[in-house]
Coordinates of C-alpha atoms and ligand atoms in Angstrom, one line a residue:
X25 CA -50.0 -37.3 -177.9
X26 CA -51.2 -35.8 -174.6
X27 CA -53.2 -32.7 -174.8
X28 CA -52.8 -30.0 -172.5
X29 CA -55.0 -27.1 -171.2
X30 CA -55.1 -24.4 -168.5
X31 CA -58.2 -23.5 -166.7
X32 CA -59.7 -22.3 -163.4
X33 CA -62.4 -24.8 -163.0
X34 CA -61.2 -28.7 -163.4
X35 CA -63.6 -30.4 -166.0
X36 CA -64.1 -34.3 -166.0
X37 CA -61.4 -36.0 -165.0
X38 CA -60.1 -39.3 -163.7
X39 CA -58.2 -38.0 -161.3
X40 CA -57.3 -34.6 -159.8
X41 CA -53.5 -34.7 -158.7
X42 CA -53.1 -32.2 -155.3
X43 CA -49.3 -31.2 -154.5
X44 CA -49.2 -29.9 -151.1
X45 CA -45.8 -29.1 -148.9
X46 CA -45.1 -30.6 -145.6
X47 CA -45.6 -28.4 -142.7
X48 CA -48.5 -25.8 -144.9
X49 CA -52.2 -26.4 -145.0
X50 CA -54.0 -26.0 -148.2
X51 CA -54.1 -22.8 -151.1
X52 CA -57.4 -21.0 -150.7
X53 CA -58.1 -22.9 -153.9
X54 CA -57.6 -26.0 -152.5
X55 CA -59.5 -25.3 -149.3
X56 CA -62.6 -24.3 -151.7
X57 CA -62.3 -27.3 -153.8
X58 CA -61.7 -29.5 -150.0
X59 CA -65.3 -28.0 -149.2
X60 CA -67.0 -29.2 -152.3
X61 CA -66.4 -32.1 -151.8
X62 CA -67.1 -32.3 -148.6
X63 CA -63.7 -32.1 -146.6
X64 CA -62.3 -35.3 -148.0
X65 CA -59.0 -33.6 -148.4
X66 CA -58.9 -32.0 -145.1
X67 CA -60.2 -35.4 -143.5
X68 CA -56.7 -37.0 -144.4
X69 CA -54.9 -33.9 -143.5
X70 CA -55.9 -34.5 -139.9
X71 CA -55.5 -38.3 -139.8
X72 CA -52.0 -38.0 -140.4
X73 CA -51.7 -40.1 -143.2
X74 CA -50.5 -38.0 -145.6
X75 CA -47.9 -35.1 -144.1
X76 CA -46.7 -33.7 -147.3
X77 CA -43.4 -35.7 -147.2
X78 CA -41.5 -36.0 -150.5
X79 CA -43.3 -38.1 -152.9
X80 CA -45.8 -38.9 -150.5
X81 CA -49.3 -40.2 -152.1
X82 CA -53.2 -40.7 -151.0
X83 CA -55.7 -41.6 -153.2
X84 CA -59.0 -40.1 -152.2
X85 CA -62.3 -41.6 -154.1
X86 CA -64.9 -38.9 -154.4
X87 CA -68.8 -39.6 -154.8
X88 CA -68.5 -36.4 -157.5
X89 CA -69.4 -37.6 -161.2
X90 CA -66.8 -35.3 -162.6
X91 CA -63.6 -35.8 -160.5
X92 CA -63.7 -39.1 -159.6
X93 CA -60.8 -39.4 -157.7
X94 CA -58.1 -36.7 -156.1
X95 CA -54.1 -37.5 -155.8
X96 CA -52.6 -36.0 -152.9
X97 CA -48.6 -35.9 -153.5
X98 CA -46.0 -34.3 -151.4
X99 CA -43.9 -31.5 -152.1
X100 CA -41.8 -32.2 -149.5
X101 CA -40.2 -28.6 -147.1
X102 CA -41.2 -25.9 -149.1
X103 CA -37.9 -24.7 -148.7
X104 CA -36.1 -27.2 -150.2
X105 CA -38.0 -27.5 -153.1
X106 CA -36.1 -26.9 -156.8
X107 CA -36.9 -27.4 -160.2
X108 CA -35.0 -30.9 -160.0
X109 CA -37.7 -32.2 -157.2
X110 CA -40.5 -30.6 -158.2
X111 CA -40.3 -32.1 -161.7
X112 CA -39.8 -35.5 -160.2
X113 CA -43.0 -34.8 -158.2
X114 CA -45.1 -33.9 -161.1
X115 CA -43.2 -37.4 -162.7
X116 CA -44.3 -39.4 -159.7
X117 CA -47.7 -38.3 -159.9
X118 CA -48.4 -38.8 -163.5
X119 CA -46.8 -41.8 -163.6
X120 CA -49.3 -42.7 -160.5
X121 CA -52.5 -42.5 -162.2
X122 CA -51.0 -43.5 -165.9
X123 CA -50.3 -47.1 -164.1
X124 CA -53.8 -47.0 -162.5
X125 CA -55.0 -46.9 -165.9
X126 CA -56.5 -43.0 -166.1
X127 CA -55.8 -41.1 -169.0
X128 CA -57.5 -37.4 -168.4
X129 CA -55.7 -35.6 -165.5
X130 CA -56.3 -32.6 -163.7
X131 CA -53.2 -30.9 -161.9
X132 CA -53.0 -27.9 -159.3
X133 CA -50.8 -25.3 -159.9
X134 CA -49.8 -23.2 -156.6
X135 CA -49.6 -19.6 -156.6
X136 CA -46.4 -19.7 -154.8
X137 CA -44.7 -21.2 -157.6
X138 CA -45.7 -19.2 -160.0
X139 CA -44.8 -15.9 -158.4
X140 CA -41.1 -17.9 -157.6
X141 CA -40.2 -19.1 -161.0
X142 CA -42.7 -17.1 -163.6
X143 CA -46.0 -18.9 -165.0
X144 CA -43.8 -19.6 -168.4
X145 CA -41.0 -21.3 -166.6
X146 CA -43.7 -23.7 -164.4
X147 CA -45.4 -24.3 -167.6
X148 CA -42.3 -25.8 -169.5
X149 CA -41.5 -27.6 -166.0
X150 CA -44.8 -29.2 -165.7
X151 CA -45.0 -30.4 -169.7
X152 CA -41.8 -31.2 -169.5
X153 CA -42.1 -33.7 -166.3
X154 CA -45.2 -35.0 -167.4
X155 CA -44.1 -36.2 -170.9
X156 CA -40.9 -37.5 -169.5
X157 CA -42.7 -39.5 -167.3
X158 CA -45.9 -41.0 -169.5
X159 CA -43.1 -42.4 -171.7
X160 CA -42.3 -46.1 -171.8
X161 CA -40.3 -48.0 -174.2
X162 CA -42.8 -51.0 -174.5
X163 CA -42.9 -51.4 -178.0
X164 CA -41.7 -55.4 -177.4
X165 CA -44.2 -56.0 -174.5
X166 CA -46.2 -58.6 -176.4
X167 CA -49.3 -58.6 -173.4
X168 CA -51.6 -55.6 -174.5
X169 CA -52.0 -55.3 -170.6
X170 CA -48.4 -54.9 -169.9
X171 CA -48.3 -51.7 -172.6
X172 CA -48.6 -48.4 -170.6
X173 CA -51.7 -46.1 -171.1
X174 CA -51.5 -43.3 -173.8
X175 CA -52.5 -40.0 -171.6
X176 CA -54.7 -38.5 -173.0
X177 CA -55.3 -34.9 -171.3
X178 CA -53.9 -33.2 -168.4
X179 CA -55.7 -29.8 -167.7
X180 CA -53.4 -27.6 -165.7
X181 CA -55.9 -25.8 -162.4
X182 CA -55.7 -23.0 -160.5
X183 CA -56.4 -19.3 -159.9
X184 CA -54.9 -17.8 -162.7
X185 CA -55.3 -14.4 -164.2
X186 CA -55.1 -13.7 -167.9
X187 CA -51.0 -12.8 -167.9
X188 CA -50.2 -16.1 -166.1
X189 CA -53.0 -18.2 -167.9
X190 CA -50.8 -17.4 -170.8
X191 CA -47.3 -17.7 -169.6
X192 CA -48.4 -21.3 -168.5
X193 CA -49.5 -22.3 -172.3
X194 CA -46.5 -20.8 -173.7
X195 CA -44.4 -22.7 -171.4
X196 CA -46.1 -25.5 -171.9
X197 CA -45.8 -25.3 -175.6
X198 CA -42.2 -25.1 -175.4
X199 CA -41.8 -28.0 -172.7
X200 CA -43.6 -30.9 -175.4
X201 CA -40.7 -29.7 -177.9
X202 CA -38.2 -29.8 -175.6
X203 CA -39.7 -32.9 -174.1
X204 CA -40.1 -34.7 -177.7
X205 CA -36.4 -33.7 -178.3
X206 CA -35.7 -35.9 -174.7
X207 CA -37.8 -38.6 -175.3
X208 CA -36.6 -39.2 -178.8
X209 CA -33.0 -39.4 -177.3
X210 CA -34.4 -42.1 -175.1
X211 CA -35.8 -44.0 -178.1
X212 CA -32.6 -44.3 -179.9
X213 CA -30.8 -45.3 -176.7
X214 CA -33.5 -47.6 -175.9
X215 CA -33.2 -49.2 -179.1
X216 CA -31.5 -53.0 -179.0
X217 CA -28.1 -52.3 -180.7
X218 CA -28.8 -54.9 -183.3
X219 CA -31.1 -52.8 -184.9
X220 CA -29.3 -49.8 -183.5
X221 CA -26.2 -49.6 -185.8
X222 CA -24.4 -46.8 -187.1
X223 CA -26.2 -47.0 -190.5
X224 CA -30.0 -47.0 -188.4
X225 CA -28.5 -43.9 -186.5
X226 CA -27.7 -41.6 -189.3
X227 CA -31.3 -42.8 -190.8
X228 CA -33.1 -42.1 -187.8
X229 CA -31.5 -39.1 -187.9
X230 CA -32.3 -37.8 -192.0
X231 CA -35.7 -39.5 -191.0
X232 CA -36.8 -37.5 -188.1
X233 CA -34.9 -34.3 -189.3
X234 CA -36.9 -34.1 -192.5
X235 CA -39.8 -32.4 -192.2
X236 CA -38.0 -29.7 -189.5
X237 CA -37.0 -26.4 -191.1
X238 CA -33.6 -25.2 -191.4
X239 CA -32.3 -28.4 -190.0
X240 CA -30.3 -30.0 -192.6
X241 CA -28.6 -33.2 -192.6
X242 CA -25.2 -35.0 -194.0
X243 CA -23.6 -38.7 -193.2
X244 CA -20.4 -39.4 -194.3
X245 CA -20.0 -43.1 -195.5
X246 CA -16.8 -45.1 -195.2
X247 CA -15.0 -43.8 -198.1
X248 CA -15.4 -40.0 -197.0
X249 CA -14.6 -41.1 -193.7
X250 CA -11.2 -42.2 -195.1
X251 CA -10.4 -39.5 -197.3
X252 CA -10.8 -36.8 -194.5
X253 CA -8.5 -39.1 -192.9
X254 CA -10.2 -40.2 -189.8
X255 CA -8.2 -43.2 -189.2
X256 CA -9.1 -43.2 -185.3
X257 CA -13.3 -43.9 -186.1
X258 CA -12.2 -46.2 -189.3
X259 CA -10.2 -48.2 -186.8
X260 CA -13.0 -48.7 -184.1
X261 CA -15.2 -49.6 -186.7
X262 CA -12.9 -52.3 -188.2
X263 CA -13.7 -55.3 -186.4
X264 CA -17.9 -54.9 -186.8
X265 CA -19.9 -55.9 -189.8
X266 CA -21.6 -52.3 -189.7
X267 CA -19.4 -49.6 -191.3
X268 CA -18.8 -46.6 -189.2
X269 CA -21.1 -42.7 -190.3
X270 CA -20.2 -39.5 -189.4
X271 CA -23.5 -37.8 -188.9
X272 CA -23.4 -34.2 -189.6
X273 CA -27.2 -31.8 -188.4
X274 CA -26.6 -28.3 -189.4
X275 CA -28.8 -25.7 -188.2
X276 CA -28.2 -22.1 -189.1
X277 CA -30.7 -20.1 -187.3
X278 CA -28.8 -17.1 -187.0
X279 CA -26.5 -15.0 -190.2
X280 CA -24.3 -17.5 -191.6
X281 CA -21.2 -15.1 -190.3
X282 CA -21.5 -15.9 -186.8
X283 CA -19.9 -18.3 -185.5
X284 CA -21.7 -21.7 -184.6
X285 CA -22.0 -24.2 -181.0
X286 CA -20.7 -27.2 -182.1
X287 CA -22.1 -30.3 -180.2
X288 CA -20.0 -33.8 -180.0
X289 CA -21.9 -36.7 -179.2
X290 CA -20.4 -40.1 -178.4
X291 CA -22.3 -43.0 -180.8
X292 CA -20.7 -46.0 -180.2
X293 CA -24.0 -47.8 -181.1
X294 CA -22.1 -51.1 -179.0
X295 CA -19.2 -51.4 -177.0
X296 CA -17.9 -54.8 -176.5
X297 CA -15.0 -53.3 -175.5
X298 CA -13.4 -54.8 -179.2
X299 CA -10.5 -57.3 -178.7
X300 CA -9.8 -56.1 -175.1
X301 CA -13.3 -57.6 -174.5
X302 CA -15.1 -56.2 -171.4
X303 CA -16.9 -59.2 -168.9
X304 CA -19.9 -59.9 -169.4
X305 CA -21.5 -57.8 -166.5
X306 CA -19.9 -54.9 -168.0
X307 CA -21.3 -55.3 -171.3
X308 CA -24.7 -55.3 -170.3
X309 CA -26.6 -51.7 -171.3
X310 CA -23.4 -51.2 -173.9
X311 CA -26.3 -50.3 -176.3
X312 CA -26.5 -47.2 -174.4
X313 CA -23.1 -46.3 -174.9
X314 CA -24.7 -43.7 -177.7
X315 CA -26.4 -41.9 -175.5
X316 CA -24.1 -38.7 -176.2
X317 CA -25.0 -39.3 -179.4
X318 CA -28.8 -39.2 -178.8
X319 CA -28.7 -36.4 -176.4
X320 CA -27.1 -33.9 -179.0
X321 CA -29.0 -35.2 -182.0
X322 CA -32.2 -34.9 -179.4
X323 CA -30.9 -31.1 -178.6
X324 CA -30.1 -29.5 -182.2
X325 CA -34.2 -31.0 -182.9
X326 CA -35.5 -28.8 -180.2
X327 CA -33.3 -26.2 -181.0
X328 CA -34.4 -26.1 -184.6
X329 CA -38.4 -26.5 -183.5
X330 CA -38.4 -23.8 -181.0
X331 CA -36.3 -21.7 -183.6
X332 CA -33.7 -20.0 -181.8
X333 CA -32.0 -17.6 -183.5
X334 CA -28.4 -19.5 -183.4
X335 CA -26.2 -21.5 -185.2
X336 CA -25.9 -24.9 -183.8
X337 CA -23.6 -28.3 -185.2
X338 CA -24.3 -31.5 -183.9
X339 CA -21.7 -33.9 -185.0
X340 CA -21.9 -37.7 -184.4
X341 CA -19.0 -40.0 -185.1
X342 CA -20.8 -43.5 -184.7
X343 CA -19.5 -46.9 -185.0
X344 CA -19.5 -50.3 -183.2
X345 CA -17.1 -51.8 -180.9
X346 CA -16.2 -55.2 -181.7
X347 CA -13.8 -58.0 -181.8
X348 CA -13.0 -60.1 -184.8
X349 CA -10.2 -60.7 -186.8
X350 CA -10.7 -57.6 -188.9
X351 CA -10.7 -55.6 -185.2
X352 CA -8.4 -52.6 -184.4
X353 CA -6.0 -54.0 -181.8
X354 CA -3.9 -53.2 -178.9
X355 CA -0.4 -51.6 -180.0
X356 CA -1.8 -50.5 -183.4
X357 CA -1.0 -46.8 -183.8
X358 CA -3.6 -45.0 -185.3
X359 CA -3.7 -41.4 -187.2
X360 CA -6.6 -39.0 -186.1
X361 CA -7.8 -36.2 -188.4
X362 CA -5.8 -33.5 -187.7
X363 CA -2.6 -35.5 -187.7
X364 CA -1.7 -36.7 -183.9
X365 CA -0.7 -40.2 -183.7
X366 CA -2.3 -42.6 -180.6
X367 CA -1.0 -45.5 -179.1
X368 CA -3.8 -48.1 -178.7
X369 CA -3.4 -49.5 -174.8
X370 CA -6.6 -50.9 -175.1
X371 CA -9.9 -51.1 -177.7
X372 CA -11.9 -50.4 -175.0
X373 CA -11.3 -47.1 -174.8
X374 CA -12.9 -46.3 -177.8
X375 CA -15.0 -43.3 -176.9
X376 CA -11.9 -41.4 -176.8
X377 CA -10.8 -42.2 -180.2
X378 CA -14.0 -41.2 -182.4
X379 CA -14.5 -38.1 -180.0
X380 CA -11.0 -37.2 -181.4
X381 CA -11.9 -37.1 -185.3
X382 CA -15.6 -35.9 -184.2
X383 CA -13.6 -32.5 -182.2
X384 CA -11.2 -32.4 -185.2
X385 CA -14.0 -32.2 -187.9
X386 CA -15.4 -29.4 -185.4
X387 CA -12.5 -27.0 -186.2
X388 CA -13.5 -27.0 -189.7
X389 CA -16.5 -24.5 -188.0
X390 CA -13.9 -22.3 -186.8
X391 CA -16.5 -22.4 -183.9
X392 CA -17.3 -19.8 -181.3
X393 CA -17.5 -23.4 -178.8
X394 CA -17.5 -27.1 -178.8
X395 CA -19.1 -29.3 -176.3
X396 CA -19.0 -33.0 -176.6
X397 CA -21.0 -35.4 -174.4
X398 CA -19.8 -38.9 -174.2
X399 CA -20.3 -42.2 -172.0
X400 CA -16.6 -41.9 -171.6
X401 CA -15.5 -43.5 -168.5
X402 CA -16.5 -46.0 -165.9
X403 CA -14.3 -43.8 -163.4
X404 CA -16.9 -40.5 -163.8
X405 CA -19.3 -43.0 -162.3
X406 CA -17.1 -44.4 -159.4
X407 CA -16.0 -40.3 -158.7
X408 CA -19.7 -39.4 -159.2
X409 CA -22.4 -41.8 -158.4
X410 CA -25.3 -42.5 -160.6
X411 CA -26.9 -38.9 -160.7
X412 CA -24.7 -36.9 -161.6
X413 CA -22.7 -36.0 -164.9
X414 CA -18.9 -34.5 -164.9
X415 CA -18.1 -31.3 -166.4
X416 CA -14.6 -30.9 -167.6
X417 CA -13.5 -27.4 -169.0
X418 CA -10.7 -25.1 -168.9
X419 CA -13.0 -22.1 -169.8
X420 CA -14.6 -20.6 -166.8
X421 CA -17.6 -19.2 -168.4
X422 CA -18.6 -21.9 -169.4
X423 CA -18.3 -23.7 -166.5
X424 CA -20.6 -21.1 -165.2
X425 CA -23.1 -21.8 -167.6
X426 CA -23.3 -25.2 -168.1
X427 CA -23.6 -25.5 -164.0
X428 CA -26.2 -22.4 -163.9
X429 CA -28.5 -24.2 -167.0
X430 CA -28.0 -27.5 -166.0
X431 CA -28.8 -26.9 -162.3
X432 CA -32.1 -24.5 -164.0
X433 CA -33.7 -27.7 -165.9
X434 CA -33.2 -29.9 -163.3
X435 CA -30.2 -32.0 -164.2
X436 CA -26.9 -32.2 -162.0
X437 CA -23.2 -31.4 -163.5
X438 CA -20.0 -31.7 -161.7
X439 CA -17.4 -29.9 -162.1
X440 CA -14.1 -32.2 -162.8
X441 CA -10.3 -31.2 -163.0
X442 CA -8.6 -30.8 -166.5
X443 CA -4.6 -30.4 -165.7
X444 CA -0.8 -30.9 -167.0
X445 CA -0.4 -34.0 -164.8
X446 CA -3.3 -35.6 -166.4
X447 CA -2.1 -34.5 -170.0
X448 CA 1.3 -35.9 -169.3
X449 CA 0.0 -39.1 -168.1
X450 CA -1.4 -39.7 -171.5
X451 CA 2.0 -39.3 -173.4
X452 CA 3.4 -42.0 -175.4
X453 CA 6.8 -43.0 -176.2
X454 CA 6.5 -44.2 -179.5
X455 CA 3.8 -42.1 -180.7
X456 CA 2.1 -38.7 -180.1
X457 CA -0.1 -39.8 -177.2
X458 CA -1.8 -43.2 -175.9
X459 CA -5.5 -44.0 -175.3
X460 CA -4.9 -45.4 -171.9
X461 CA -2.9 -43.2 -168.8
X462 CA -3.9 -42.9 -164.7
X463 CA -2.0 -40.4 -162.4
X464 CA 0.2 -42.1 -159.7
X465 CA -1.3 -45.7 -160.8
X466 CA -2.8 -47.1 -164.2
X467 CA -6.0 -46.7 -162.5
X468 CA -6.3 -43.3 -160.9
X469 CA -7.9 -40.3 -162.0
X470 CA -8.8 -41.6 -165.2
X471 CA -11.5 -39.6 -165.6
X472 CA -9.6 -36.8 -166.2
X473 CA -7.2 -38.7 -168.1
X474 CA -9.4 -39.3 -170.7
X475 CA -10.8 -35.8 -170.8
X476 CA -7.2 -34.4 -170.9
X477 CA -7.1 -37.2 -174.4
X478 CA -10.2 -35.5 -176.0
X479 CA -8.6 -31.8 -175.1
X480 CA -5.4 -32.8 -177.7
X481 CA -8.1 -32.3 -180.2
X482 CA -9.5 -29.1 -179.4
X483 CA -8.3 -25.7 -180.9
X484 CA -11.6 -23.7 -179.3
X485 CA -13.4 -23.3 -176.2
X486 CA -14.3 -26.5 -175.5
X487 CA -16.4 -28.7 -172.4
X488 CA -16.2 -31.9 -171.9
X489 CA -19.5 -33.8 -170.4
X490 CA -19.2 -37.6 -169.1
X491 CA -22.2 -39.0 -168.7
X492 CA -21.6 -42.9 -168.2
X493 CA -23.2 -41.9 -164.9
X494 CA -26.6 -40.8 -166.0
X495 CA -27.4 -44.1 -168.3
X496 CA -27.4 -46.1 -165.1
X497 CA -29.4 -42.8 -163.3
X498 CA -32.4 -44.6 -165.0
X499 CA -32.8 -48.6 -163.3
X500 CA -36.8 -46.7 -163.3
X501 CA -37.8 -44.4 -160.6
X502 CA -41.0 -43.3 -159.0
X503 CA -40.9 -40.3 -162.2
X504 CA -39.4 -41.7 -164.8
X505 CA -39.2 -45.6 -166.2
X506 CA -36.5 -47.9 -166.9
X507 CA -33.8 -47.4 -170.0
X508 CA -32.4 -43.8 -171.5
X509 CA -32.9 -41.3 -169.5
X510 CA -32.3 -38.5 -172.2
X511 CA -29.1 -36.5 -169.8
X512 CA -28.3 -33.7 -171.2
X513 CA -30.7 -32.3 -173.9
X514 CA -32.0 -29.9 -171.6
X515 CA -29.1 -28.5 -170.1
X516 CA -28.0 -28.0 -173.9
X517 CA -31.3 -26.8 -175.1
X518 CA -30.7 -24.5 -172.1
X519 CA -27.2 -23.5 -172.7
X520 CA -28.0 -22.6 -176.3
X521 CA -31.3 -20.3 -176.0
Ligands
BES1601 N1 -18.3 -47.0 -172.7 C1 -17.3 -47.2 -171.8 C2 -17.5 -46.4 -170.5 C3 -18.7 -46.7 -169.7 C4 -18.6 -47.7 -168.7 C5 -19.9 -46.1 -169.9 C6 -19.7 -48.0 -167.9 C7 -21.0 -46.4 -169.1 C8 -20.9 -47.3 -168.1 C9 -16.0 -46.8 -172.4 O1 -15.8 -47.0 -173.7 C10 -15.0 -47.7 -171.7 O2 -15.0 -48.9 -171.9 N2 -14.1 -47.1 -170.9 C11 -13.1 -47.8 -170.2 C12 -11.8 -47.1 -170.4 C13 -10.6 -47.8 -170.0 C14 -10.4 -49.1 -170.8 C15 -9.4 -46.9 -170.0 C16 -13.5 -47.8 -168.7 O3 -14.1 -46.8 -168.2 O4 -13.2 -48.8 -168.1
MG1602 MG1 -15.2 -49.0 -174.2
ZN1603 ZN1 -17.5 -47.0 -174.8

């Protein structure tokens, strides 16, 4: 666990990390702190090695006993900066020193900043950053040397007065919930799906959930599942030796009478694609195709810690995808839970199909909204690239505020088209609908296709979030390493407070 203080004088530290923009000289602060230790920090100023460029570092050694060391990193044009790169600064620079072995940080806070976003808001910024980036999944790294370094403190520096000293600690109080909410969505993704199964899921879940008040938790077993006749997860589950859960977290933080948010996740714990196998390059990371499923699991957590005063479902249909002669199979027709029949084109589109009992159970909420997040479809990532996630809705608010919150926290939403031509192209004409449609061409807009399959099963306001883009957003970057990347529990965390 990493401490965190505030304070106007840095202490002892291994290293004092500097963020400076391109084109601006130092903070007064800085300047006082560059003339204590004897212009060090103006001395590379004026060599031109460091310019303040995006992510730009320089490592100054100091002959001072208690800040051995001082990180220059760049900011890049103050006007360009947003929450999105200045998180992935404060990333890179952790990350910087955690791989150089140091474990007690010092970081400068500017003014500026403060004054543009509010000390509270920086705060839950820097934590937030900072954790995200001091965690590694290297629990199977057998070299001690290879394991990351456990931070120990960062101590946040500047010239603060007594209101803004606060807001900072506040924020940063909220930002190691909100960050253990993303981080623990990364560990379940990050998990090998051999241990990873839907049974593991739901215990992870009742496990973690336990000790957090007002956060209750249910999982439905295979016989349940049956009775409330979800014949669409049953089916995905039929050709895997794990039988399929239906993870129900409840957290009623508000009067029972109002209505709740109800969150979706997608927890297909492996995708093999089932007996319409997927290649073998395309099966790689299918352990990650629960990372809906982590993300809301990792939201209604935070939500419940910081205690918001609303009523929040996250629901989780989770199964695996495999072949075997048990599997569901292509032509089967299959019966969801509120009574539509699908044509099964293909058992890789299985997202689709356990989304479609998980948005049916919703309506049992009679729920003021539902949002489902799902590594749907290959197609959101050729539309999107790898860093960015599509939004599909037909309700205009909340377009609005997903966009708004997610573009507040740093993560990037796209707004993608719902629409009749993409709800007819998923007609059947043997049953209700199919799992499998494009418009114009079996492979275009399929996107949207699948989206206009979940909507079938919606009787609420409802938004749709693909994010098969955002698994692969994480290959490991300068501010965050390799696996999970945790999408989407802080635009929810967001969009709920
Ligand atoms: N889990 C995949 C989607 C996916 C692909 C997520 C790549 C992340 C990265 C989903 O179940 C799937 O297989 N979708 C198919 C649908 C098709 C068969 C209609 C796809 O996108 O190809
Ligand atoms: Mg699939
Ligand atoms: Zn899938």
């Amino acid at each position: 666990m990493i401490t965190y203080s505030v304070s106007q004088m840095p202490s002892k530290l291994n290293c004092l990390i500097v963020p400076l923009f391109e084109e601006k000289g130092m903070d007064s602060y800085i300047k006082s702190l560059d003339k204590e230790f004897g212009g060090v920090i103006s001395d590379v100023l004026k060599s031109k090695d460091f310019e303040g460029k995006k992510l730009q570092t320089s490592l100054i050694y100091t002959k001072d006993k208690g800040i051995s060391r001082i990180l220059l990193i760049g900011l890049g044009k103050e006007k360009d900066l947003n929450v999105k790169k200045y998180k992935e600064v404060v990333g890179a620079a952790v990350m910087t020193c955690q791989n150089k072995k140091m474990d007690k940080l010092g970081f400068f806070v500017q003014p500026g900043l403060i004054k543009k976003y509010s000390a509270k808001k920086v705060g839950l910024d820097l934590s937030v950053a900072s954790e995200v980036a001091a965690y590694a999944y290297d629990e199977h790294k057998t070299d001690k040397d290879a394991k990351v370094t456990k931070l120990k403190n960062i101590e946040f520096v500047g010239e603060f007065n007594v209101a803004t000293k606060r807001g900072l600690e506040k924020g940063l109080e909220e930002g190691i919930l909100v960050s253990s909410g993303v981080n623990f969505a990364r560990h379940l993704g990050n998990t090998p799906p051999t241990i990873m199964t839907p049974e593991y899921l739901a215990s992870e879940v009742q496990k973690n959930f336990k000790s957090i008040p007002k956060l209750n938790v249910k999982v439905l077993n295979k016989q349940e599942i049956t009775k409330l006749g979800m014949g669409c997860l049953l089916a995905v589950a039929r050709g895997s030796e794990h039988e399929p859960k239906f993870i129900i977290a409840e957290y009623w933080g508000a009067d029972r009478k109002r209505k709740p948010t109800v969150l979706v996740g997608k927890g297909i714990t492996f995708d093999s694609g089932g007996l319409s196998l997927k290649p073998g390059q395309f099966m790689t990371d299918m352990k990650f195709d629960m990372l809906g499923a982590a993300s809301v699991i990792g939201a209604i957590k935070v939500a419940a810690e910081l205690k918001l005063k609303k009523n929040i479902i996250a629901l989780v249909p989770a199964a695996e995808n495999m072949p075997s002669g048990t599997a569901f199979r292509p032509d089967d027709i299959l019966k969801a839970m509120n009574g539509k029949t699908i044509l099964v084109e293909n058992t890789d589109a299985e997202g689709r199909l356990v989304l479609a009992d998980g948005l049916s159970y919703a309506s049992k909420y009679k729920p003021k909204e539902v949002i489902d997040l799902a590594t749907l479809t290959g197609a959101c990532m050729a539309a999107l690239g790898l860093e960015r996630s599509g939004l599909f809705t037909p309700e205009e608010k909340m377009n609005e505020k997903l966009s708004y919150v997610s573009n507040s926290v740093g993560e990037q939403l796209w707004r993608m088209p719902l629409g009749e031509e993409y709800s007819e192209a998923m007609k059947s004409e043997i049953a209700d609908i199919k799992n499998m449609g494009g418009v114009g061409g079996e492979r275009y807009g399929t996107a949207s296709t699948a989206a206009a399959f979940l909507q079938v099963f919606t009787d609420y306001p409802w938004a749709h979030i693909d994010l098969a883009s955002a698994i692969y957003g994480s290959k490991g970057k300068p501010w965050i390493r390799a696996g999970a990347n945790g999408f989407g529990v802080q635009t929810l965390v967001e969009y709920l407070r």
